[in-house]
PDB file of C-alpha atoms in Angstrom:
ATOM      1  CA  UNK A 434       1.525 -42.034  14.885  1.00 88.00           C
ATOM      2  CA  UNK A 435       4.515 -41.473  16.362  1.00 93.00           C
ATOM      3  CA  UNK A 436       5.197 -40.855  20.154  1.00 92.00           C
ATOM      4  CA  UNK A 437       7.912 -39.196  22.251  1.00 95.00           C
ATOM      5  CA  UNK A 438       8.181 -38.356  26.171  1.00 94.00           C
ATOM      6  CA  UNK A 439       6.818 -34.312  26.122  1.00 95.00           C
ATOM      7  CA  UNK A 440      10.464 -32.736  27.605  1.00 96.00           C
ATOM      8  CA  UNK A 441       9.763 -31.132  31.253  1.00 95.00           C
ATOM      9  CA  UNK A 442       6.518 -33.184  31.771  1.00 94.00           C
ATOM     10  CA  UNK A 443       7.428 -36.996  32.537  1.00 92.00           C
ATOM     11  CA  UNK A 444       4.835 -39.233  32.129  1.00 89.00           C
ATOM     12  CA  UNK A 445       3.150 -37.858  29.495  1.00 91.00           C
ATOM     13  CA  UNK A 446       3.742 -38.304  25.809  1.00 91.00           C
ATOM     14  CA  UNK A 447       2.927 -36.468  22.463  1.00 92.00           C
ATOM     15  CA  UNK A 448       1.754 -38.087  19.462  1.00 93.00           C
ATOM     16  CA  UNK A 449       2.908 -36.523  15.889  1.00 95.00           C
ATOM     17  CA  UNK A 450      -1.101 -36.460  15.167  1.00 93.00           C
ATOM     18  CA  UNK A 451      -1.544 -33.632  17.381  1.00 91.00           C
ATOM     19  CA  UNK A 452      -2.685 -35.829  20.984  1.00 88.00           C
ATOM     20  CA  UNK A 453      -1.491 -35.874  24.025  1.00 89.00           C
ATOM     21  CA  UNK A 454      -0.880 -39.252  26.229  1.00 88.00           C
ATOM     22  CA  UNK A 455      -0.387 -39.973  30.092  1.00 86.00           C
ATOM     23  CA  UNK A 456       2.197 -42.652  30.396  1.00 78.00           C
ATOM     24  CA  UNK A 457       2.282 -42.161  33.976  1.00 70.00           C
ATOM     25  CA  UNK A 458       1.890 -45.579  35.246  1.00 68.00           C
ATOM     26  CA  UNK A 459       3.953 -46.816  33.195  1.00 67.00           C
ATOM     27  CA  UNK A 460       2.587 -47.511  30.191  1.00 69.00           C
ATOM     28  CA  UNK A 461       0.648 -45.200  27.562  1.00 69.00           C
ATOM     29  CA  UNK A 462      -2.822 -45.191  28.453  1.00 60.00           C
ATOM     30  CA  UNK A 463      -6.110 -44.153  26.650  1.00 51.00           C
ATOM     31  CA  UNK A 464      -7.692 -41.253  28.064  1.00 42.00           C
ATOM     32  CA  UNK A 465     -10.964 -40.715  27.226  1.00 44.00           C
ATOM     33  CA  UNK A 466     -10.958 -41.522  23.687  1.00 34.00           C
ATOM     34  CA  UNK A 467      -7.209 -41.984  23.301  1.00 37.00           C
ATOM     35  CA  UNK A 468      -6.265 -38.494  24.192  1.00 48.00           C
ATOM     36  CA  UNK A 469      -6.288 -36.295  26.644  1.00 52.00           C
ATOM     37  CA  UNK A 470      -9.049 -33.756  25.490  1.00 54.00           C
ATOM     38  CA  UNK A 471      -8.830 -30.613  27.450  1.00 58.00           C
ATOM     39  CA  UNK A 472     -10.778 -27.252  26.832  1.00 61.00           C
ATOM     40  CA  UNK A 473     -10.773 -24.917  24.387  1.00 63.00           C
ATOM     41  CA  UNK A 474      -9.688 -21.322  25.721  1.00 58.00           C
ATOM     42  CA  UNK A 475     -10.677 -17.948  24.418  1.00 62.00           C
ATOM     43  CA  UNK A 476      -9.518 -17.990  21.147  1.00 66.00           C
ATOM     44  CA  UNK A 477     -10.148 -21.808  20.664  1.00 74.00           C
ATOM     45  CA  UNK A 478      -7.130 -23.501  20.794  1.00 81.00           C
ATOM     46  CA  UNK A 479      -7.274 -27.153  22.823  1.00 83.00           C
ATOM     47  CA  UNK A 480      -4.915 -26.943  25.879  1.00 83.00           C
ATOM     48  CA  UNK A 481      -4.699 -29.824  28.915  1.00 86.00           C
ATOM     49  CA  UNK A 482      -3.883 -29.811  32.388  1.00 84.00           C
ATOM     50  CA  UNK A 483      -1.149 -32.102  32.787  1.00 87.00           C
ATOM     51  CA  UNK A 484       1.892 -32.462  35.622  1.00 88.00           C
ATOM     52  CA  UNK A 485       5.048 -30.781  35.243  1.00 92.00           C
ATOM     53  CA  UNK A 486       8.412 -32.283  36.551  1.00 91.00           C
ATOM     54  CA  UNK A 487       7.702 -30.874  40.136  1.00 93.00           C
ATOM     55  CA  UNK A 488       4.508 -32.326  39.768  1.00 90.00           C
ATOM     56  CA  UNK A 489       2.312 -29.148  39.792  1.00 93.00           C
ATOM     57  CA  UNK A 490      -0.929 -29.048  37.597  1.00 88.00           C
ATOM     58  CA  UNK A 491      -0.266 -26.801  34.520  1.00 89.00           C
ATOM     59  CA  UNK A 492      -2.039 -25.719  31.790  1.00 87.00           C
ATOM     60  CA  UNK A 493      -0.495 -25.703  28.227  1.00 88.00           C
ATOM     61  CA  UNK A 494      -1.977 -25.627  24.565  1.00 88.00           C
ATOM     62  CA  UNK A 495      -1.261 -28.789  22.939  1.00 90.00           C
ATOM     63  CA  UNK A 496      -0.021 -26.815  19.806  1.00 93.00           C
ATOM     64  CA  UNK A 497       2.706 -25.544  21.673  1.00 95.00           C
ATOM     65  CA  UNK A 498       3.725 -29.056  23.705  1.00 94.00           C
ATOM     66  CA  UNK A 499       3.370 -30.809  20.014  1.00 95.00           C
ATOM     67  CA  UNK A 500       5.933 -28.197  18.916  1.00 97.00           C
ATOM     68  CA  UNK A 501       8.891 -28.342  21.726  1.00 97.00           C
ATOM     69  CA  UNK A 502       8.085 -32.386  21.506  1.00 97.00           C
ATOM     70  CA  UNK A 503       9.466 -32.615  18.123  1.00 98.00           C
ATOM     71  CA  UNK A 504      11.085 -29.754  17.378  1.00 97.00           C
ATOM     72  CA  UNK A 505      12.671 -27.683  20.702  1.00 97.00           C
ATOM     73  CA  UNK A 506      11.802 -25.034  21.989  1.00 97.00           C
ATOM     74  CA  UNK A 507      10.030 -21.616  20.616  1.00 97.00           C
ATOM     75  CA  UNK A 508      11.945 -18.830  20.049  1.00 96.00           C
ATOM     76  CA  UNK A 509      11.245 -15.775  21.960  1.00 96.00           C
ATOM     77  CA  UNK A 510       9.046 -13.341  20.222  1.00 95.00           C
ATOM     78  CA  UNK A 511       7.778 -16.336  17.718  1.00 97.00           C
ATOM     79  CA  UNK A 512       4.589 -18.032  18.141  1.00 95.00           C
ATOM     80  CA  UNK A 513       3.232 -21.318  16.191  1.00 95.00           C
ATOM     81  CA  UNK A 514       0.788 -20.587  13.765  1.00 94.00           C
ATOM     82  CA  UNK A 515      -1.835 -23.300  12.721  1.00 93.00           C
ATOM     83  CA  UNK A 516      -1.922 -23.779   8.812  1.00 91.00           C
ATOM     84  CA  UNK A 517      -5.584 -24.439   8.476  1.00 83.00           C
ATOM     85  CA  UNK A 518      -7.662 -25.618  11.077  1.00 83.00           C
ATOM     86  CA  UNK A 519      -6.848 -24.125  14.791  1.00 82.00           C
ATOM     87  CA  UNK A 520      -8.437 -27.884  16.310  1.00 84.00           C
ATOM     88  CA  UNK A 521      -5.700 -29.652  14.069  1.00 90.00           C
ATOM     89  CA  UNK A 522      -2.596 -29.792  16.405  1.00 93.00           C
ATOM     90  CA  UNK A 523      -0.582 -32.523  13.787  1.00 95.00           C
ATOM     91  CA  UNK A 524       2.924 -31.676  13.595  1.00 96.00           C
ATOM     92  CA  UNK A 525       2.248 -31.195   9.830  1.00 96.00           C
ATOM     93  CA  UNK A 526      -0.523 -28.301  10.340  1.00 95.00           C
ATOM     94  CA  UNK A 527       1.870 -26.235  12.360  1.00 97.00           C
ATOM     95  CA  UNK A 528       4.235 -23.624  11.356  1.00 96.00           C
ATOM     96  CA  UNK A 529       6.851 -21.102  13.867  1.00 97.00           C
ATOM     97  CA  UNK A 530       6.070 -17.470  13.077  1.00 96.00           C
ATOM     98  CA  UNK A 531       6.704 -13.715  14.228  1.00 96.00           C
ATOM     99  CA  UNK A 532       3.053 -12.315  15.536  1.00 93.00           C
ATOM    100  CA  UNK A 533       2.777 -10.323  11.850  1.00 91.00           C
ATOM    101  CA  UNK A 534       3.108 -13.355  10.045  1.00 93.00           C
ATOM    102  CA  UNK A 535       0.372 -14.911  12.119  1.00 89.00           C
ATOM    103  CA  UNK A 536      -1.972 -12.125  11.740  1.00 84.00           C
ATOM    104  CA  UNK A 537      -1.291 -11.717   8.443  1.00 85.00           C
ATOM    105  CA  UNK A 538      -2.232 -15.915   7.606  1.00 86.00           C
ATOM    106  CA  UNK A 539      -4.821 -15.227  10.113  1.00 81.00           C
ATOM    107  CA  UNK A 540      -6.362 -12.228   7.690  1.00 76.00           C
ATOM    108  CA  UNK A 541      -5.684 -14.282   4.364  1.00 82.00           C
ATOM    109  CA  UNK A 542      -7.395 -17.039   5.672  1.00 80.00           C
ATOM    110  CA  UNK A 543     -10.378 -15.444   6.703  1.00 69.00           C
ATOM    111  CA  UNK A 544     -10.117 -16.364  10.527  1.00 71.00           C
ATOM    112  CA  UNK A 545      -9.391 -13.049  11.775  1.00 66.00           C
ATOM    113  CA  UNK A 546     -11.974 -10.373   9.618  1.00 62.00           C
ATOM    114  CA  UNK A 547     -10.951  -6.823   9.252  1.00 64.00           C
ATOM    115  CA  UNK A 548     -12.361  -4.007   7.246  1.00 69.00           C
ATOM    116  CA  UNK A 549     -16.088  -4.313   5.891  1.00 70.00           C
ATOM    117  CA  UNK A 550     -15.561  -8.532   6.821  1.00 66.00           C
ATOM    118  CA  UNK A 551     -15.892  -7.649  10.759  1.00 66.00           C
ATOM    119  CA  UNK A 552     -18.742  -7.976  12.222  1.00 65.00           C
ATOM    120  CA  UNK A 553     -18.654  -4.985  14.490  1.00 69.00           C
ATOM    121  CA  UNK A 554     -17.108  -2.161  11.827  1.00 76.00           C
ATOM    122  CA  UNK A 555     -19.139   0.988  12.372  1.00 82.00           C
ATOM    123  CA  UNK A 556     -17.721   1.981   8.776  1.00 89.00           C
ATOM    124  CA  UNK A 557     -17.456   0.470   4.935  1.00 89.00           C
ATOM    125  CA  UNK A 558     -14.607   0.295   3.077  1.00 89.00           C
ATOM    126  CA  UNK A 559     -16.557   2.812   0.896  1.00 93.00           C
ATOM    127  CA  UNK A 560     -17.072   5.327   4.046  1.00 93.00           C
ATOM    128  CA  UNK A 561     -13.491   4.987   4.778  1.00 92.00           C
ATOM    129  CA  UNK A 562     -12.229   6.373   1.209  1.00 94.00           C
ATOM    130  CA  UNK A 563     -14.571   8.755   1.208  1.00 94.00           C
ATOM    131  CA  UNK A 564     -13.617   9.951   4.847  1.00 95.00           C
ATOM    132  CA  UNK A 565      -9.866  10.128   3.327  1.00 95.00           C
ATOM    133  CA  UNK A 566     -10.923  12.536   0.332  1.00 95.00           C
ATOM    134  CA  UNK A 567     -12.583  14.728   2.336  1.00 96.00           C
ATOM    135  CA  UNK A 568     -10.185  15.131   4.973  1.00 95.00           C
ATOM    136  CA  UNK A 569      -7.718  16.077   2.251  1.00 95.00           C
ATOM    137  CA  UNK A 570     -10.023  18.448   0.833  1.00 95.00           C
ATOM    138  CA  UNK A 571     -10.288  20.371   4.481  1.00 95.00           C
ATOM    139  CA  UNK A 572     -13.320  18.543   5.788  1.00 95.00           C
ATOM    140  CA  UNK A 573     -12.405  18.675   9.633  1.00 95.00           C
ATOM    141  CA  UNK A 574     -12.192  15.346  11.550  1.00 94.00           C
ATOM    142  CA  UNK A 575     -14.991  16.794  13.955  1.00 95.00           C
ATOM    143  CA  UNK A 576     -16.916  17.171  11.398  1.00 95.00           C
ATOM    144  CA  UNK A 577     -16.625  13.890  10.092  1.00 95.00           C
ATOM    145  CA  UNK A 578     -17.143  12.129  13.209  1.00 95.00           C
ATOM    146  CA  UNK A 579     -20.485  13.733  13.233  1.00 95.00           C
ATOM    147  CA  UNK A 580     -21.205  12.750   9.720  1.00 94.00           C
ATOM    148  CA  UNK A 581     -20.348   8.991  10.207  1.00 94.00           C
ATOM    149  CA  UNK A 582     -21.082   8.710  13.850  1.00 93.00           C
ATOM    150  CA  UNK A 583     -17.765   8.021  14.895  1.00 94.00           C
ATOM    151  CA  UNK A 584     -14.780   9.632  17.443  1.00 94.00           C
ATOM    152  CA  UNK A 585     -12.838  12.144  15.770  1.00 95.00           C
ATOM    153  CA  UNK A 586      -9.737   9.674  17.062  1.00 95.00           C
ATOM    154  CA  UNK A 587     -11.051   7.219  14.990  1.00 93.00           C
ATOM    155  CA  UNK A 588     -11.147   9.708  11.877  1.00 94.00           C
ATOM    156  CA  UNK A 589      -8.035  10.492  12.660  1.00 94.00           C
ATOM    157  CA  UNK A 590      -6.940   6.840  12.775  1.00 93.00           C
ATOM    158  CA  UNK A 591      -8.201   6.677   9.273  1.00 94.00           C
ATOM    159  CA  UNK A 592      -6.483   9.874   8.037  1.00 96.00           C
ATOM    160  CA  UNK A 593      -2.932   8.649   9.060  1.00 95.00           C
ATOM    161  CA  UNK A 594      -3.392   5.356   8.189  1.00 92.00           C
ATOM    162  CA  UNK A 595      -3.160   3.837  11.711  1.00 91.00           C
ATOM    163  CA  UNK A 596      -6.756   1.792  11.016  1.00 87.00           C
ATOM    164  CA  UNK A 597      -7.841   0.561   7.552  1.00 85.00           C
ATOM    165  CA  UNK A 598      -4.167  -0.073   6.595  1.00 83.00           C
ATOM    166  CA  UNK A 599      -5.253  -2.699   3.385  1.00 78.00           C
ATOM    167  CA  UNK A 600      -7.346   0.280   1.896  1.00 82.00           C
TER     168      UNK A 600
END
């Protein structure tokens, strides 16, 4: 792999295989397998706790520290988006993005369900088209909340197209 110094955080180095290295006492060390290995957060994506210039503790995603490494910085309102696997941090698996780009590879690739795929929809794709014609045919949202034992907001949702976009 190849290494350079991770800009704002001296001492530590990034790897173009997606690790992160102290090189604080002078020379790159092994950490616990050869990386540092931090935690996965929320939504699963490996960050470390590692010392800025002032020499605080921070904690960053490795993605993103992989990133500004070898390429600069991130645009604002652009986030990286992993290409397949979230735990691969290579430099090759990562991508910049807007967030709709993102959620759309995110819905394509099956790691962020929506419609009939999620887990928690109260409704079918089947419900929802059905919930469409009948609204145009004067079926009042009320009414249909009752029928499918949902809000009337969500009905409404449905009927202007603000939920269940893809149907």
């Amino acid at each position: 792999p190849n290494f350079k110094p991770i800009p704002g955080f001296p001492g530590y180095e990034a790897s173009d295989d997606g690790h992160i290295w102290s090189s604080r006492r002078g020379q790159r060390k092994q950490l616990k397998g050869g990386w540092i290995r931090g935690k996965k957060g929320k939504k699963k994506y490996r960050f470390v706790s590692i010392r800025n210039h002032l020499g605080a503790a921070v904690s960053k995603t490795v993605h993103r520290l992989i990133w500004i490494t070898f390429n600069g910085p991130i645009p604002d309102n652009i986030e990286i988006n992993h290409l397949g696997d979230k735990e691969d941090n290579s430099l090759g698996s990562l991508e910049l993005a807007t967030r709709k780009q993102n959620v759309d590879h995110a819905q394509k690739t099956g790691l962020c369900p929506f419609g009939d795929g999620h887990g928690r929809a109260l409704l079918r794709d089947k419900d929802v088209l059905e919930i469409r014609k009948l609204s145009k045919n004067g079926v009042t949202a009320k009414e249909l909340a009752a029928r499918y034992g949902v809000a009337p907001t969500t009905i409404s949702a449905i009927t202007t197209r603000k939920s269940w976009k893809h149907l």
